[in-house]
């Protein structure tokens, strides 16, 4: 690991000119040592001060709602409603809101972290599971810890080298690493207390989610359901790292017995030999705790394989995939579950954020949990019993005709795509809402959800079997085993977003009336998480690099700021010495950020912080880093282009997107002539393996690579000709259809030169 002691690191603060940037030369590898001053008189940011204020107790976490100044845990409180009582920053005072400071983090990978703040000390994570401690008043870096995750982990991930945050407790900072470690650091110095490997080291597990603290234990899940993983969540003793309990979300091989009695019942909902591919069900994000009920709620992910017909031939609900499961916080024992998507075949996970709230429903007070999972329905569940209270679609969906009285989906005809033909279903696997935190305002009674609108052509590939892990994440990568198509066969729903079209929408949803109150359309699908405050404000950064503060009742934008790069992370707010601050981590990446830019420049990740009267200078705007489209052309016929597009979707699109890339990974259509001249060495021989481009020699042959190259050059030529990217997706879908027809008939179809 690498530990740095720092005073300032690329900080621009009030009173500093744009040129005054103190770099990493102000850092040293020696640990911070206490000063002579007593704890009571120690200044903020000193070791003594940090030691005192980071000694968070269970009582502090239980009563966090009454502590408006601090942001003590991932969702601020155990309810994780991301509602702040602070109201110094109001609609009326926004005219004086300005930048207090900014901190450049020196990375161009995605940043999804929610910082935690205690008495002016902020902790957060960046790409590659790196942890930062900074003075929340001015951005001065106190220390930085790099767990030195092996770079080879990047090829084992679905969604980028991201991390969503830390937990603080009893003077320690806890976080998970991409390679599956849970680490405890001394909060005042960044020195390691303990580290434990939480997942099998020979698998494709990862950790991207933030840990949670419950009764002296650190709870952590994992990801990797696309890669032969079996999901579980584990509680570790915060002081020693010793495992206390573990709950498996899906049954293993019945011949080996069951770790938990309820798994024997769950196994009856599975068929075949699902355990050979893990089964899936990873707990990669939502973990909540109700201290009054002493229940932990976990959100469970998709199956491995995605398609139930492959992983569990003959059907079954496949418990506890795509479920919310309640556990005893002390023992990890099962209490109840609610399955949002029985027998999931669409990657409709229930891992999305959960909010705990007390609502009056039909005149009666109810303790509920609320979730907007990927499948497009907003659920209100009794968190005491698991009883279904209500569920209505919060985005357009066509995979069901609705929910029955028990909340079970009534599946539409053809939704399971078993006919061998492509069915255009919405939401697609990115979901109507993904990991981006939503927020609940107790005053307006509304839930603010960053939603997305996109479809996918699901089609069954019975001949695929268990896909090779040598294929990067994509339709044939991991255990997805789909046949990626951009055409409908037949047209399942003309109302669904067409091929290549994705958009976002920030909505205010009434969980009592089950309706959208207002919505703001956004041109890009992935936008940042949400914060709401007692001042009647809603805050969100978007993919185009605009941080907006809106009226919580109407959605009207009342203040905006250009943060230069796409936003994924949610903002937080806190107070120090009587001043309210707003902080936002900015850095484009993650699953969609790997694929496409919503702005034309990938800026270094930056932490922005605002306050009333702030006058710091923003980081300078930079020129676009987008290379020109290649001028090379192809003489391949359209059938070859269609075949190449097929291969590209199935093997390459997991990293390079349908449009050949353009996000945090290279845009192939904008490659240099030199790159095209060694295409075979790069793709089939691993010439750039050290830079993250895997060797696909065992996956593609020379003809298939030639077809892919033909597609890429055709794609570039059409863009140079001014064809709209969305229209080009539809055109490519047509070529894909022609190629498929030609393959089926073994005769050329409309075989002409481009």
mmCIF file of C-alpha atoms in Angstrom, residues 554-699:
data_model
loop_
_atom_site.group_PDB
_atom_site.id
_atom_site.type_symbol
_atom_site.label_atom_id
_atom_site.label_comp_id
_atom_site.label_asym_id
_atom_site.label_seq_id
_atom_site.Cartn_x
_atom_site.Cartn_y
_atom_site.Cartn_z
ATOM 1 C CA UNK A 554 -41.809 22.120 -8.878
ATOM 2 C CA UNK A 555 -38.483 20.934 -10.298
ATOM 3 C CA UNK A 556 -37.586 24.447 -11.437
ATOM 4 C CA UNK A 557 -33.817 24.955 -11.735
ATOM 5 C CA UNK A 558 -32.972 27.856 -9.402
ATOM 6 C CA UNK A 559 -29.145 27.617 -9.515
ATOM 7 C CA UNK A 560 -26.641 25.856 -11.783
ATOM 8 C CA UNK A 561 -22.879 25.407 -12.009
ATOM 9 C CA UNK A 562 -20.667 23.979 -14.758
ATOM 10 C CA UNK A 563 -18.462 21.280 -13.218
ATOM 11 C CA UNK A 564 -16.723 20.512 -16.539
ATOM 12 C CA UNK A 565 -17.312 16.762 -16.586
ATOM 13 C CA UNK A 566 -20.097 14.215 -16.326
ATOM 14 C CA UNK A 567 -21.399 13.515 -12.820
ATOM 15 C CA UNK A 568 -22.233 10.134 -11.297
ATOM 16 C CA UNK A 569 -21.919 10.703 -7.548
ATOM 17 C CA UNK A 570 -24.570 12.303 -5.319
ATOM 18 C CA UNK A 571 -23.934 15.610 -3.532
ATOM 19 C CA UNK A 572 -23.855 15.928 0.246
ATOM 20 C CA UNK A 573 -24.274 18.883 2.580
ATOM 21 C CA UNK A 574 -22.783 19.561 6.006
ATOM 22 C CA UNK A 575 -21.970 22.439 8.348
ATOM 23 C CA UNK A 576 -18.690 23.520 9.951
ATOM 24 C CA UNK A 577 -18.322 26.453 12.350
ATOM 25 C CA UNK A 578 -21.843 27.624 11.548
ATOM 26 C CA UNK A 579 -21.441 27.582 7.749
ATOM 27 C CA UNK A 580 -23.314 25.187 5.469
ATOM 28 C CA UNK A 581 -21.337 23.559 2.641
ATOM 29 C CA UNK A 582 -22.331 21.473 -0.376
ATOM 30 C CA UNK A 583 -19.799 18.994 -1.783
ATOM 31 C CA UNK A 584 -19.885 16.991 -5.000
ATOM 32 C CA UNK A 585 -17.380 14.514 -6.409
ATOM 33 C CA UNK A 586 -17.120 14.781 -10.180
ATOM 34 C CA UNK A 587 -15.577 12.153 -12.434
ATOM 35 C CA UNK A 588 -17.028 10.393 -15.477
ATOM 36 C CA UNK A 589 -16.789 6.614 -15.724
ATOM 37 C CA UNK A 590 -18.518 3.527 -14.384
ATOM 38 C CA UNK A 591 -20.502 1.218 -16.650
ATOM 39 C CA UNK A 592 -21.866 3.882 -18.994
ATOM 40 C CA UNK A 593 -18.978 6.267 -18.484
ATOM 41 C CA UNK A 594 -16.645 3.619 -19.851
ATOM 42 C CA UNK A 595 -18.650 3.675 -23.039
ATOM 43 C CA UNK A 596 -19.637 7.188 -23.988
ATOM 44 C CA UNK A 597 -18.979 10.822 -23.188
ATOM 45 C CA UNK A 598 -21.794 13.255 -22.503
ATOM 46 C CA UNK A 599 -19.206 16.068 -22.594
ATOM 47 C CA UNK A 600 -16.348 16.277 -25.069
ATOM 48 C CA UNK A 601 -13.588 16.242 -22.466
ATOM 49 C CA UNK A 602 -12.631 13.735 -19.800
ATOM 50 C CA UNK A 603 -11.457 16.044 -17.006
ATOM 51 C CA UNK A 604 -9.471 14.872 -14.003
ATOM 52 C CA UNK A 605 -11.752 13.873 -11.140
ATOM 53 C CA UNK A 606 -12.515 16.872 -8.958
ATOM 54 C CA UNK A 607 -14.154 17.476 -5.592
ATOM 55 C CA UNK A 608 -16.169 20.705 -5.688
ATOM 56 C CA UNK A 609 -17.416 22.439 -2.544
ATOM 57 C CA UNK A 610 -19.679 25.497 -2.342
ATOM 58 C CA UNK A 611 -20.851 27.818 0.428
ATOM 59 C CA UNK A 612 -22.565 31.181 0.733
ATOM 60 C CA UNK A 613 -20.033 33.864 -0.098
ATOM 61 C CA UNK A 614 -17.643 31.410 -1.728
ATOM 62 C CA UNK A 615 -15.303 33.097 -4.218
ATOM 63 C CA UNK A 616 -12.752 30.479 -5.240
ATOM 64 C CA UNK A 617 -11.762 30.153 -8.892
ATOM 65 C CA UNK A 618 -13.033 27.074 -10.706
ATOM 66 C CA UNK A 619 -10.624 24.729 -12.505
ATOM 67 C CA UNK A 620 -9.853 26.012 -15.981
ATOM 68 C CA UNK A 621 -11.927 24.809 -18.912
ATOM 69 C CA UNK A 622 -9.880 22.513 -21.131
ATOM 70 C CA UNK A 623 -9.991 21.879 -24.845
ATOM 71 C CA UNK A 624 -11.665 18.776 -26.185
ATOM 72 C CA UNK A 625 -9.574 15.614 -26.114
ATOM 73 C CA UNK A 626 -11.634 13.882 -28.787
ATOM 74 C CA UNK A 627 -9.512 12.598 -31.672
ATOM 75 C CA UNK A 628 -10.616 12.876 -35.299
ATOM 76 C CA UNK A 629 -12.474 10.020 -36.966
ATOM 77 C CA UNK A 630 -10.250 7.734 -38.986
ATOM 78 C CA UNK A 631 -10.082 8.481 -42.722
ATOM 79 C CA UNK A 632 -9.497 4.816 -43.565
ATOM 80 C CA UNK A 633 -12.213 3.094 -45.598
ATOM 81 C CA UNK A 634 -13.321 -0.466 -46.239
ATOM 82 C CA UNK A 635 -14.218 -2.301 -49.435
ATOM 83 C CA UNK A 636 -16.091 -5.004 -47.485
ATOM 84 C CA UNK A 637 -19.709 -5.602 -48.465
ATOM 85 C CA UNK A 638 -22.644 -4.769 -46.230
ATOM 86 C CA UNK A 639 -23.112 -8.367 -45.144
ATOM 87 C CA UNK A 640 -19.551 -8.383 -43.792
ATOM 88 C CA UNK A 641 -20.266 -5.081 -42.008
ATOM 89 C CA UNK A 642 -23.393 -6.620 -40.469
ATOM 90 C CA UNK A 643 -21.445 -9.694 -39.390
ATOM 91 C CA UNK A 644 -18.768 -7.452 -37.928
ATOM 92 C CA UNK A 645 -21.381 -5.499 -36.018
ATOM 93 C CA UNK A 646 -22.706 -8.782 -34.616
ATOM 94 C CA UNK A 647 -19.231 -9.820 -33.444
ATOM 95 C CA UNK A 648 -18.555 -6.358 -32.076
ATOM 96 C CA UNK A 649 -21.751 -6.360 -29.993
ATOM 97 C CA UNK A 650 -21.134 -9.816 -28.581
ATOM 98 C CA UNK A 651 -17.417 -9.504 -27.838
ATOM 99 C CA UNK A 652 -16.382 -5.830 -27.773
ATOM 100 C CA UNK A 653 -19.363 -3.699 -26.751
ATOM 101 C CA UNK A 654 -18.972 -4.393 -23.042
ATOM 102 C CA UNK A 655 -16.024 -1.989 -23.061
ATOM 103 C CA UNK A 656 -16.328 -0.056 -26.311
ATOM 104 C CA UNK A 657 -20.119 0.424 -26.574
ATOM 105 C CA UNK A 658 -22.168 0.011 -29.760
ATOM 106 C CA UNK A 659 -20.702 3.166 -31.233
ATOM 107 C CA UNK A 660 -17.138 1.777 -31.020
ATOM 108 C CA UNK A 661 -16.375 3.656 -27.808
ATOM 109 C CA UNK A 662 -15.652 7.168 -26.733
ATOM 110 C CA UNK A 663 -15.855 7.296 -22.950
ATOM 111 C CA UNK A 664 -13.097 6.343 -20.553
ATOM 112 C CA UNK A 665 -11.861 3.735 -23.040
ATOM 113 C CA UNK A 666 -10.483 4.452 -26.526
ATOM 114 C CA UNK A 667 -12.928 5.240 -29.299
ATOM 115 C CA UNK A 668 -11.952 2.665 -31.915
ATOM 116 C CA UNK A 669 -13.452 4.670 -34.759
ATOM 117 C CA UNK A 670 -11.004 7.442 -33.864
ATOM 118 C CA UNK A 671 -7.926 5.229 -33.735
ATOM 119 C CA UNK A 672 -4.781 6.213 -35.593
ATOM 120 C CA UNK A 673 -3.616 4.543 -38.807
ATOM 121 C CA UNK A 674 -0.822 2.961 -36.793
ATOM 122 C CA UNK A 675 -3.333 1.245 -34.519
ATOM 123 C CA UNK A 676 -5.304 -0.107 -37.472
ATOM 124 C CA UNK A 677 -2.073 -1.415 -39.015
ATOM 125 C CA UNK A 678 -1.477 -3.727 -36.036
ATOM 126 C CA UNK A 679 -5.115 -4.659 -35.389
ATOM 127 C CA UNK A 680 -4.390 -8.373 -35.393
ATOM 128 C CA UNK A 681 -1.512 -8.033 -32.935
ATOM 129 C CA UNK A 682 -3.663 -5.980 -30.571
ATOM 130 C CA UNK A 683 -6.822 -8.079 -30.641
ATOM 131 C CA UNK A 684 -5.596 -11.610 -31.337
ATOM 132 C CA UNK A 685 -2.121 -11.504 -29.774
ATOM 133 C CA UNK A 686 -2.552 -9.182 -26.785
ATOM 134 C CA UNK A 687 -0.118 -6.454 -27.839
ATOM 135 C CA UNK A 688 -1.856 -3.946 -25.530
ATOM 136 C CA UNK A 689 -2.727 -6.336 -22.714
ATOM 137 C CA UNK A 690 -0.619 -4.321 -20.278
ATOM 138 C CA UNK A 691 -2.895 -1.326 -20.971
ATOM 139 C CA UNK A 692 -6.094 -3.238 -20.281
ATOM 140 C CA UNK A 693 -6.969 -4.513 -23.772
ATOM 141 C CA UNK A 694 -7.386 -8.301 -23.346
ATOM 142 C CA UNK A 695 -5.997 -10.920 -25.700
ATOM 143 C CA UNK A 696 -9.017 -12.238 -27.628
ATOM 144 C CA UNK A 697 -7.139 -14.788 -29.672
ATOM 145 C CA UNK A 698 -9.094 -17.642 -28.089
ATOM 146 C CA UNK A 699 -12.410 -15.903 -28.804
#
